[in-house]
mmCIF file of C-alpha atoms in Angstrom:
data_model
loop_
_atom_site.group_PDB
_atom_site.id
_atom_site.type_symbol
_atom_site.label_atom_id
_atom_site.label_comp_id
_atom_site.label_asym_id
_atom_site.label_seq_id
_atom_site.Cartn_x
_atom_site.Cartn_y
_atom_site.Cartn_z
ATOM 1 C CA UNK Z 4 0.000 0.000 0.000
ATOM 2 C CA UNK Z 5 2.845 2.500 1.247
ATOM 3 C CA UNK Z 6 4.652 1.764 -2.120
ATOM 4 C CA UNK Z 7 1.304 2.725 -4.498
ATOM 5 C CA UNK Z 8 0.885 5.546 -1.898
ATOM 6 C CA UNK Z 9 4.554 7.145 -2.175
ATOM 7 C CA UNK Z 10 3.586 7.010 -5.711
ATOM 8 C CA UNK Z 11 0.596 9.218 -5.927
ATOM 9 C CA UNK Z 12 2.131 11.407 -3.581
ATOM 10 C CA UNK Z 13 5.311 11.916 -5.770
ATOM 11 C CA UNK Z 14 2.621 12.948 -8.774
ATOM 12 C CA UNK Z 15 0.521 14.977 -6.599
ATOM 13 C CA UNK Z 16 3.643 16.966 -5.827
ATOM 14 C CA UNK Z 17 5.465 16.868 -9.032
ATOM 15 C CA UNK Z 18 2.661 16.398 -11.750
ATOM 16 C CA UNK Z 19 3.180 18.426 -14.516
ATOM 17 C CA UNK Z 20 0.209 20.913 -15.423
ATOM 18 C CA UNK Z 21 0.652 21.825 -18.887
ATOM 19 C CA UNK Z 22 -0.422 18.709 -19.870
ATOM 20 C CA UNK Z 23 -3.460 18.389 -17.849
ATOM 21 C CA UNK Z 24 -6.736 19.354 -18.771
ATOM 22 C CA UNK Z 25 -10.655 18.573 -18.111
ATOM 23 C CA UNK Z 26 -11.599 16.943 -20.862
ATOM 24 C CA UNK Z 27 -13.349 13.636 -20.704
ATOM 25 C CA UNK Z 28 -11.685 10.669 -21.587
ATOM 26 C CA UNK Z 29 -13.780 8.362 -20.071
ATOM 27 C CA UNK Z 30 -16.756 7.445 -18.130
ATOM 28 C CA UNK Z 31 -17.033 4.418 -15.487
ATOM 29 C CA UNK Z 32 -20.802 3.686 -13.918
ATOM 30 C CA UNK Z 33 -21.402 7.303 -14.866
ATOM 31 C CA UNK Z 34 -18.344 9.137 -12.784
ATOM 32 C CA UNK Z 35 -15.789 11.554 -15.200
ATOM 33 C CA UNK Z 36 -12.258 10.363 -15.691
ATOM 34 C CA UNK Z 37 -10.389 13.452 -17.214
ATOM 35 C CA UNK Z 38 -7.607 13.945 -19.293
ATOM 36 C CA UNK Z 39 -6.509 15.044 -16.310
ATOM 37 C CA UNK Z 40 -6.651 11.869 -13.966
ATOM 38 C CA UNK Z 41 -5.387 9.963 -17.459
ATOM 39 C CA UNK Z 42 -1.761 12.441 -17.522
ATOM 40 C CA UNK Z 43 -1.688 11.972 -13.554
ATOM 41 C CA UNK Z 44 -1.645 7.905 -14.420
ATOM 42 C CA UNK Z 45 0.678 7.929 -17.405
ATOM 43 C CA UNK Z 46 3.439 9.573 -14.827
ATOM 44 C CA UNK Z 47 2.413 6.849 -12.485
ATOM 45 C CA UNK Z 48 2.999 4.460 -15.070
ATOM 46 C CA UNK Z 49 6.235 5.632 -16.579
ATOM 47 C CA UNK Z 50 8.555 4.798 -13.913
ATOM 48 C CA UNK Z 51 7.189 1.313 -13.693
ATOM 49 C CA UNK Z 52 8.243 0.757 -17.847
ATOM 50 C CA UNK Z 53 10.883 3.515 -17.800
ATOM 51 C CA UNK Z 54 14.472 4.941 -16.530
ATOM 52 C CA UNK Z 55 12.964 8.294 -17.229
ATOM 53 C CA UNK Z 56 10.228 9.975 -15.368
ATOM 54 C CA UNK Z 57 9.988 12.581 -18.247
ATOM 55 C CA UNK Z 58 9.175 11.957 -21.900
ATOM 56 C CA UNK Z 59 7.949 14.114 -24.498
ATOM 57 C CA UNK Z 60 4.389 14.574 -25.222
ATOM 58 C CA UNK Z 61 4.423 12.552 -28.284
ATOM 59 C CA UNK Z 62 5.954 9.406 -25.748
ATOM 60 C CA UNK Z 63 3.545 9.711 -23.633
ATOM 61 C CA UNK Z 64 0.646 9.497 -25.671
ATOM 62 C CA UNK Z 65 1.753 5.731 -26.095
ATOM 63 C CA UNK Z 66 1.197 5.040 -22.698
ATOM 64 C CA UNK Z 67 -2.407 6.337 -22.678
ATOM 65 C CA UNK Z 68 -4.503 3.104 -23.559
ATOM 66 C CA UNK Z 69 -2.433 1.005 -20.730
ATOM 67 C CA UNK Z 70 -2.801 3.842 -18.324
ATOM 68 C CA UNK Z 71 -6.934 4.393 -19.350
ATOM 69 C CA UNK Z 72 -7.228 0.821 -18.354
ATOM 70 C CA UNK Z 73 -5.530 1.002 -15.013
ATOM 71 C CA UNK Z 74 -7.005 4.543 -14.557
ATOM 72 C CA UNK Z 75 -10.549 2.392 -15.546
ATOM 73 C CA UNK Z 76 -9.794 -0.804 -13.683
ATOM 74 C CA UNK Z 77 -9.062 1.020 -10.224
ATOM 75 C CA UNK Z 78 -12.349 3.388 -9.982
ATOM 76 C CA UNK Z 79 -14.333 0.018 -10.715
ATOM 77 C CA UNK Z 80 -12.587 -1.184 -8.071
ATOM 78 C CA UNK Z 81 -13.363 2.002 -5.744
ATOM 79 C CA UNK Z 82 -16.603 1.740 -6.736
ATOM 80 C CA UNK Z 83 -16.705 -1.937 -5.956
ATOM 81 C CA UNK Z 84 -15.441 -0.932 -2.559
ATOM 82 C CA UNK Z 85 -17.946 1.711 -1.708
ATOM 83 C CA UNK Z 86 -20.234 -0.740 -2.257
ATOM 84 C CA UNK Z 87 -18.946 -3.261 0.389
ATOM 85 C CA UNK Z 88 -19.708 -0.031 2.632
ATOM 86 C CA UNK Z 89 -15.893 0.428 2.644
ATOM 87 C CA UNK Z 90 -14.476 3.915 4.300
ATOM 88 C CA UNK Z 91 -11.279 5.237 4.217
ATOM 89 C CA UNK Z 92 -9.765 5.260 7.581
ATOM 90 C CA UNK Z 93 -9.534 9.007 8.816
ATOM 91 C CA UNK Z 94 -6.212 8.417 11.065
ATOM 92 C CA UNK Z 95 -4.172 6.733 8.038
ATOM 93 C CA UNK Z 96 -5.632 9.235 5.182
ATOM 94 C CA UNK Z 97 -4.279 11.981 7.888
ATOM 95 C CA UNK Z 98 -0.947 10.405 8.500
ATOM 96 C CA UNK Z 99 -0.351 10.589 4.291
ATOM 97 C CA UNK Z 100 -1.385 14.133 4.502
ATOM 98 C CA UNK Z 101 1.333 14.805 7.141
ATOM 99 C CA UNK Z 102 3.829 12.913 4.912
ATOM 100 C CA UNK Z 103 3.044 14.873 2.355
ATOM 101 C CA UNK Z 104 3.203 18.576 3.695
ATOM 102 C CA UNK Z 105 6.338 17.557 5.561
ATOM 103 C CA UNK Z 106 8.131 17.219 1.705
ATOM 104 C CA UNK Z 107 8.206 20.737 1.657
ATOM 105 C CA UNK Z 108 10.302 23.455 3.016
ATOM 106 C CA UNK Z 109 7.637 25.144 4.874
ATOM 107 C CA UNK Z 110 3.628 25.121 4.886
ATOM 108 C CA UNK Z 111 3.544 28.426 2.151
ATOM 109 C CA UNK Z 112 5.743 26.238 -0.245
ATOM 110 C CA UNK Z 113 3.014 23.271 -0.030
ATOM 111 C CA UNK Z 114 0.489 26.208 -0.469
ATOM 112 C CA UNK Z 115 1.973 27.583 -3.479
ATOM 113 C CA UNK Z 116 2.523 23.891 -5.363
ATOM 114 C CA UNK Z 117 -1.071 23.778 -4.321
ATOM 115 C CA UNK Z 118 -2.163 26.468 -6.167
ATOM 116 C CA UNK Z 119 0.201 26.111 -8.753
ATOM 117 C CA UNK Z 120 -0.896 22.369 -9.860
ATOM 118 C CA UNK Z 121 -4.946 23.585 -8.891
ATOM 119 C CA UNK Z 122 -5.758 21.063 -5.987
ATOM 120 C CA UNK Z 123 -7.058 21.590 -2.951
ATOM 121 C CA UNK Z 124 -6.160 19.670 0.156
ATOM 122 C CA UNK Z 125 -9.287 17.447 -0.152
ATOM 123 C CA UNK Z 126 -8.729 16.789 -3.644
ATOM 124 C CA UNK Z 127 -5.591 14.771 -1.958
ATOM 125 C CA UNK Z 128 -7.561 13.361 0.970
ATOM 126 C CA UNK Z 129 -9.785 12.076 -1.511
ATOM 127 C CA UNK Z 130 -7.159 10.374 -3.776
ATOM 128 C CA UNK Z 131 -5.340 9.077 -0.713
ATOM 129 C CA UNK Z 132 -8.482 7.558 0.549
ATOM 130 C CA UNK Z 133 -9.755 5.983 -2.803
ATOM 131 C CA UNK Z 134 -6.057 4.506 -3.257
ATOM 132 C CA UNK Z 135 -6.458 3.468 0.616
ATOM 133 C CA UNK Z 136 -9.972 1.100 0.033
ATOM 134 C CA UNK Z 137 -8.844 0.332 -3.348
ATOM 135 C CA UNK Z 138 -5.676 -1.530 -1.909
ATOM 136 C CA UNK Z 139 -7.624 -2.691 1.226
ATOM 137 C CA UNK Z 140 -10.062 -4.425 -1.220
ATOM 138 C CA UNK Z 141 -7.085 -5.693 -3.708
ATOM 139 C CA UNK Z 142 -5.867 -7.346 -0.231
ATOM 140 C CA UNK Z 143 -9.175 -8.839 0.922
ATOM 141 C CA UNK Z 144 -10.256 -10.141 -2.668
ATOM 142 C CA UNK Z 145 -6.926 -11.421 -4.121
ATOM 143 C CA UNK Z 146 -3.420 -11.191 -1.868
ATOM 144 C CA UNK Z 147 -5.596 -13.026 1.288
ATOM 145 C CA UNK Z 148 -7.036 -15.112 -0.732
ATOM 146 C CA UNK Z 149 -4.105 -16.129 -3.329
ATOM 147 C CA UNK Z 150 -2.479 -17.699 0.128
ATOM 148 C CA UNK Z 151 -1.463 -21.014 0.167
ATOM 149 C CA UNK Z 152 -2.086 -23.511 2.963
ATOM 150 C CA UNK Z 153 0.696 -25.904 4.137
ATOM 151 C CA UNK Z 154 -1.645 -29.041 3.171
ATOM 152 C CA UNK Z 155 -2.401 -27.090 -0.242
ATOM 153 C CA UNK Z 156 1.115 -26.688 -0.713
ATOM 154 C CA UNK Z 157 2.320 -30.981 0.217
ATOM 155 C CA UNK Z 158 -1.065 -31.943 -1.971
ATOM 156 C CA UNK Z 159 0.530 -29.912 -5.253
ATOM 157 C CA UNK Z 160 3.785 -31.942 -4.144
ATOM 158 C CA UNK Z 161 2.572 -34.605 -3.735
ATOM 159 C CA UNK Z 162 0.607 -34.822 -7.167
ATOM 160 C CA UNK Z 163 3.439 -33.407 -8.867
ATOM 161 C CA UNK Z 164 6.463 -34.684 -7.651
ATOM 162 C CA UNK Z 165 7.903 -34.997 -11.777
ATOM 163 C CA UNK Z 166 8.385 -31.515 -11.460
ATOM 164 C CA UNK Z 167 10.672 -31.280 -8.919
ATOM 165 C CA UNK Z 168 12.802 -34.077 -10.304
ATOM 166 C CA UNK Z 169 16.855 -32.950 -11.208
ATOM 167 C CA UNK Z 170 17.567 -34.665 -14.297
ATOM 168 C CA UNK Z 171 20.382 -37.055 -14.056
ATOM 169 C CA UNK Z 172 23.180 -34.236 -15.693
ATOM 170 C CA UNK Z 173 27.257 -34.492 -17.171
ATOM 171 C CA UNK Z 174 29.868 -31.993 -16.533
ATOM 172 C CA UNK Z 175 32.122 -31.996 -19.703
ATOM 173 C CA UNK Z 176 34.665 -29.905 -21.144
ATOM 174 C CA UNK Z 177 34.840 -29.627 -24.682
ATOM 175 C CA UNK Z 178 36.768 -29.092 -27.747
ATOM 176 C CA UNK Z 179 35.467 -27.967 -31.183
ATOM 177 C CA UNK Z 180 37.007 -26.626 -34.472
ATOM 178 C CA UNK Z 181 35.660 -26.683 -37.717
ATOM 179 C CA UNK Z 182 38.563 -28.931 -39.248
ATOM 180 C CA UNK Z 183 39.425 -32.521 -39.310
ATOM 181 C CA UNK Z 184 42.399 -32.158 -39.270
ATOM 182 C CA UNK Z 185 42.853 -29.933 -36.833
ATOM 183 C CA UNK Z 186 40.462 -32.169 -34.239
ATOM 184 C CA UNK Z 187 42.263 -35.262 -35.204
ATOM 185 C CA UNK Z 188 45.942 -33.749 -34.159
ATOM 186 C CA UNK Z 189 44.056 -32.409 -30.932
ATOM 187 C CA UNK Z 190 43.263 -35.952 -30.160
ATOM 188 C CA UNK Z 191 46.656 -37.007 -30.338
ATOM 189 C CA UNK Z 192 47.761 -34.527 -28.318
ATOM 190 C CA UNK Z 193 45.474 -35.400 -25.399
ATOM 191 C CA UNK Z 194 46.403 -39.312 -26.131
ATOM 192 C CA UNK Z 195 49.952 -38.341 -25.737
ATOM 193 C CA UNK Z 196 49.022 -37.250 -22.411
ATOM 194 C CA UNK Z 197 48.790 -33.474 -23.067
ATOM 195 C CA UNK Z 198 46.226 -31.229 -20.312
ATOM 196 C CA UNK Z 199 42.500 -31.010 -21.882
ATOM 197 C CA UNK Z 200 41.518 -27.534 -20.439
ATOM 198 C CA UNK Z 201 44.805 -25.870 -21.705
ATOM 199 C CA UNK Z 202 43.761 -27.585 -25.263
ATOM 200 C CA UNK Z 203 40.859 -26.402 -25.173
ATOM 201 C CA UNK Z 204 41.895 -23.056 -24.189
ATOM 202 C CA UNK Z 205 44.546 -22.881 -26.724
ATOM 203 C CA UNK Z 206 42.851 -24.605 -29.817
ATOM 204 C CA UNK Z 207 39.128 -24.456 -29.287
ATOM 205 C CA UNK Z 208 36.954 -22.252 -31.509
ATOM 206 C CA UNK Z 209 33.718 -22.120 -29.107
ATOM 207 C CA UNK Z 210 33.082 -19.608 -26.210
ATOM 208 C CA UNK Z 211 33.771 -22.247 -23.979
ATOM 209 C CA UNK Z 212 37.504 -21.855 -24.315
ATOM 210 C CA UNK Z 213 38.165 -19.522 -22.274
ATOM 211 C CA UNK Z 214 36.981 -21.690 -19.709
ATOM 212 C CA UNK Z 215 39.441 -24.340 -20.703
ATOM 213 C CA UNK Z 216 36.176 -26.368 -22.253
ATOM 214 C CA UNK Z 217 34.558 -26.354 -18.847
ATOM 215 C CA UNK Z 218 30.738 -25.844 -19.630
ATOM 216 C CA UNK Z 219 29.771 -27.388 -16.504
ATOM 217 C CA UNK Z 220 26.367 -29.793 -15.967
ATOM 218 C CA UNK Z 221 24.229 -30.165 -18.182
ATOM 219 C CA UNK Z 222 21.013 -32.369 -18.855
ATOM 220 C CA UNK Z 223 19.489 -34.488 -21.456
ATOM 221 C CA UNK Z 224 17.851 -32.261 -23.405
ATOM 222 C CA UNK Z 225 20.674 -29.283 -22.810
ATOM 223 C CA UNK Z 226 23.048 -30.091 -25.667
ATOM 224 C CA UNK Z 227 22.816 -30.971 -29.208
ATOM 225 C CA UNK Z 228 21.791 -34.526 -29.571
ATOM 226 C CA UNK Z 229 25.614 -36.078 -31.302
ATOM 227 C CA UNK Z 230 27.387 -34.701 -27.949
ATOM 228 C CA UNK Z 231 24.578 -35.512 -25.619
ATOM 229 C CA UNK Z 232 25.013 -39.297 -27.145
ATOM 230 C CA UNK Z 233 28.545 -39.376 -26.825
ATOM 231 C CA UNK Z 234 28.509 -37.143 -23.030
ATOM 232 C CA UNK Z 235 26.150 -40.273 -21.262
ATOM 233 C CA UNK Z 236 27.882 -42.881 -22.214
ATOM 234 C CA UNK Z 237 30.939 -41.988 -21.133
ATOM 235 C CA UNK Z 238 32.661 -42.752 -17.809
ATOM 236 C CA UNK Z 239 33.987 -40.412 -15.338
ATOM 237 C CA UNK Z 240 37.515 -39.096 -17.062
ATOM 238 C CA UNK Z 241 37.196 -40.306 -20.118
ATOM 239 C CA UNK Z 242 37.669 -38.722 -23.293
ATOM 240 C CA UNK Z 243 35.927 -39.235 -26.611
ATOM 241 C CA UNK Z 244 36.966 -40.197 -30.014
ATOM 242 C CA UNK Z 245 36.566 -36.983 -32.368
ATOM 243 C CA UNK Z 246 32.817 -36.936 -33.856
ATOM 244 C CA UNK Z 247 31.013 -34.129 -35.813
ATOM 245 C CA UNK Z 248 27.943 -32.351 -34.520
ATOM 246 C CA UNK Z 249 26.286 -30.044 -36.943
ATOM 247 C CA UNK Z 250 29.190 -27.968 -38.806
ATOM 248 C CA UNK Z 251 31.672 -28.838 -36.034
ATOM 249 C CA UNK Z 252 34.024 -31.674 -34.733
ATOM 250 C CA UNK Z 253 34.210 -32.220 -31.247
ATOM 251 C CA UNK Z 254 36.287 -33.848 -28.543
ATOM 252 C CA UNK Z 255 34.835 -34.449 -24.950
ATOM 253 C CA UNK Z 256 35.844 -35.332 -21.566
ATOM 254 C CA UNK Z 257 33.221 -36.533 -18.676
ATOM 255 C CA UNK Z 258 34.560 -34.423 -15.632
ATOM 256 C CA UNK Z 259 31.586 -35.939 -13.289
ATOM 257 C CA UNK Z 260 28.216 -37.713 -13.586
ATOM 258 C CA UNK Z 261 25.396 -37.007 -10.988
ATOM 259 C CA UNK Z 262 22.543 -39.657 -10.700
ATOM 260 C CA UNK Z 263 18.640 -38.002 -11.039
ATOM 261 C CA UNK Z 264 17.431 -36.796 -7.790
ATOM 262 C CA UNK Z 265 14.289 -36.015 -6.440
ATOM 263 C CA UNK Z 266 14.202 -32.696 -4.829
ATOM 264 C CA UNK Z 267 12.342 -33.268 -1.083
ATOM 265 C CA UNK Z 268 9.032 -31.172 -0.068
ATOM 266 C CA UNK Z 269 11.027 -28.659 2.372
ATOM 267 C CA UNK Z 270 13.509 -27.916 -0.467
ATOM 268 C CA UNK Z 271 11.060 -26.575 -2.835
ATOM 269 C CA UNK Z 272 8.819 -25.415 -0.515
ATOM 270 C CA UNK Z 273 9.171 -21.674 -0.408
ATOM 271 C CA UNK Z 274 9.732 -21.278 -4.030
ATOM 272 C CA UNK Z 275 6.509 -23.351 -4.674
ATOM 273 C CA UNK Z 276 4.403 -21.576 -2.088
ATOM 274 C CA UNK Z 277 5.807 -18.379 -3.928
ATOM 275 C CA UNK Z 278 5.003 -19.509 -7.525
ATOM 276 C CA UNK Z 279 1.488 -20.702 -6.480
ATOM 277 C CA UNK Z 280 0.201 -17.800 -4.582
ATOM 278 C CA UNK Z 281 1.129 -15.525 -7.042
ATOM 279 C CA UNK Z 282 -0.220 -17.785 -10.328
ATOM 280 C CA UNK Z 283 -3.255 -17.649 -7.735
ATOM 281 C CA UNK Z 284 -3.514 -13.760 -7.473
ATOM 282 C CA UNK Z 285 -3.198 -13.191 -11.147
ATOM 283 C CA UNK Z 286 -5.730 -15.408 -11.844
ATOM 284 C CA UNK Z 287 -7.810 -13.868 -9.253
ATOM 285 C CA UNK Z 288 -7.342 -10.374 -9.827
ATOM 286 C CA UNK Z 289 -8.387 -10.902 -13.607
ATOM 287 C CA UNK Z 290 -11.755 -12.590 -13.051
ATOM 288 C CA UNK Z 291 -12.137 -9.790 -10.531
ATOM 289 C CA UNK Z 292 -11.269 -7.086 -13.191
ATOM 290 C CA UNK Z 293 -13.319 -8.919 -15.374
ATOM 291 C CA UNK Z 294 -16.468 -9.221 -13.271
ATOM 292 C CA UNK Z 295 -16.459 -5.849 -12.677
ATOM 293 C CA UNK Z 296 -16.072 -5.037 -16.723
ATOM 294 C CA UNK Z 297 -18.804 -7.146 -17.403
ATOM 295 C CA UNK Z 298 -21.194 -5.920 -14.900
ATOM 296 C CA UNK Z 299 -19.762 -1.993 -15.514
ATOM 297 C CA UNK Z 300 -20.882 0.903 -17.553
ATOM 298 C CA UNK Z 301 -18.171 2.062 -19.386
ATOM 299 C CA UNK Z 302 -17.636 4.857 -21.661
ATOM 300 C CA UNK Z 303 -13.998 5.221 -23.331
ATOM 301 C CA UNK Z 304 -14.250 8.598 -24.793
ATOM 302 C CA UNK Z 305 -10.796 9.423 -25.649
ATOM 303 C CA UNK Z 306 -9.453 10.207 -28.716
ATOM 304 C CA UNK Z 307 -13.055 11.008 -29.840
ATOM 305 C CA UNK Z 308 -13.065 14.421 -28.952
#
């Protein structure tokens, strides 16, 4: 909440008039949204997509459709609010307002951005308190209830225990070139006892040389098909015969082998629980969104003046 709130408070105090304006650019269950409230979203928006907070006009006209539907999407949720006889909670709304005065220098500087930006105090009380039930709702209807019980969380284990499966996996290092020959006299170098890794980091022709070959473990599926062939049936420190794989000729060396494990319930856990809940919230906040849509009046009027 804090985070959305810092947010509007930053526009409220830095929002930039000349763009702003009273015409409607939409309607939602019959209350205005001005061009206004649209600008004061798009510089809510730009720092989410952007490094800059100011772009040129012609920039931020490319944000308006995503911000109309945010702008759109949270007064239907107000209004959805209001309607679960919501109120904003006077001690909180007043605790924002004293966050906000104390950015400034002294009480006429917050009177003259004020003026300057033409709001009124309760013009900011009001914002404050819409974003306030809006994010009280957003709690109630989707972040409580996106959460994940512990026996949710073993069940989805449980049933899906595949998923958390590591692949049995190779750690190689490798040689390529694009020449026979070349491959072929690397070979007898390493037969004549020669180091791999300082082959591979003198002769290679992959990225991997300047790791001495070392591309570390990998899994069926990982590499192309002739060195994943040649990789698993290897044993630990041996080293292929030269074979070609796609355009190149290759040399390998099996530097370890590590069976398939299964990855236990308390290892995953957290990550799960995180995955889930928020798979869960998505899903709920859209049918939310989308109830509200369906159920809506909504007028999208800009662009058509």
């Amino acid at each position: 909440m804090f985070r959305l709130l810092l947010s509007l408070m930053l526009i409220l105090l830095y929002a930039v008039s000349s763009y702003a304006g009273e015409t409607i650019v939409a309607k939602v269950n019959g209350t205005v949204l001005t061009k206004k409230d649209l600008e004061a979203e798009v510089d809510r928006l730009i720092p989410r997509i952007t490094f800059h907070r100011s772009v040129s006009p012609e920039k931020r006209s490319m944000y308006y459709d995503r911000a109309l539907e945010e702008l759109i999407n949270r007064e239907l949720q107000y209004q959805d609010a209001l309607a679960n006889g919501m109120k904003p909670d006077k001690e909180k709304v007043d605790s924002q307002m004293e966050r906000i005065r104390n950015r400034f220098k002294s009480p006429e500087e917050y009177k003259a951005a004020l003026e300057r930006e033409g709001i009124t105090e309760d013009t900011i009380r009001t914002q404050i308190g819409k974003e306030m039930l809006v994010q009280e709702l957003f709690a109630k209807k989707v972040t409580d209830a996106a959460e994940i019980s512990e026996a949710q969380l073993r069940d989805y284990y449980e049933k899906n225990t595949s998923r958390f499966k590591i692949p049995e996996s190779v750690k190689l290092r490798l040689i390529s070139t694009k020449q026979e020959t070349k491959v072929k006299d690397i070979l007898a170098k390493i037969k004549n006892g020669e180091d791999f890794g300082t082959l591979a980091y003198t002769m290679s022709e992959d990225d991997y040389r300047v790791k001495s070959g070392d591309i570390g473990y990998m899994h069926k599926g990982r590499m192309l098909p002739e060195i994943e062939e040649v990789a698993f049936r290897l044993k630990v420190g041996d080293v292929s015969d030269a074979f070609l794989a796609g355009n190149m000729w290759y040399v390998v060396r099996l530097e370890d082998k590590k069976p398939a494990t299964q990855l236990s319930f308390d290892e995953v856990r957290d990550k799960l629980k995180q995955e889930l809940q928020t798979e869960r919230a998505r899903e709920l906040k859209e049918k939310w969104i989308t109830d509200l849509r369906s159920k809506g009046k909504i007028e999208v009027l800009l662009g058509k003046e």
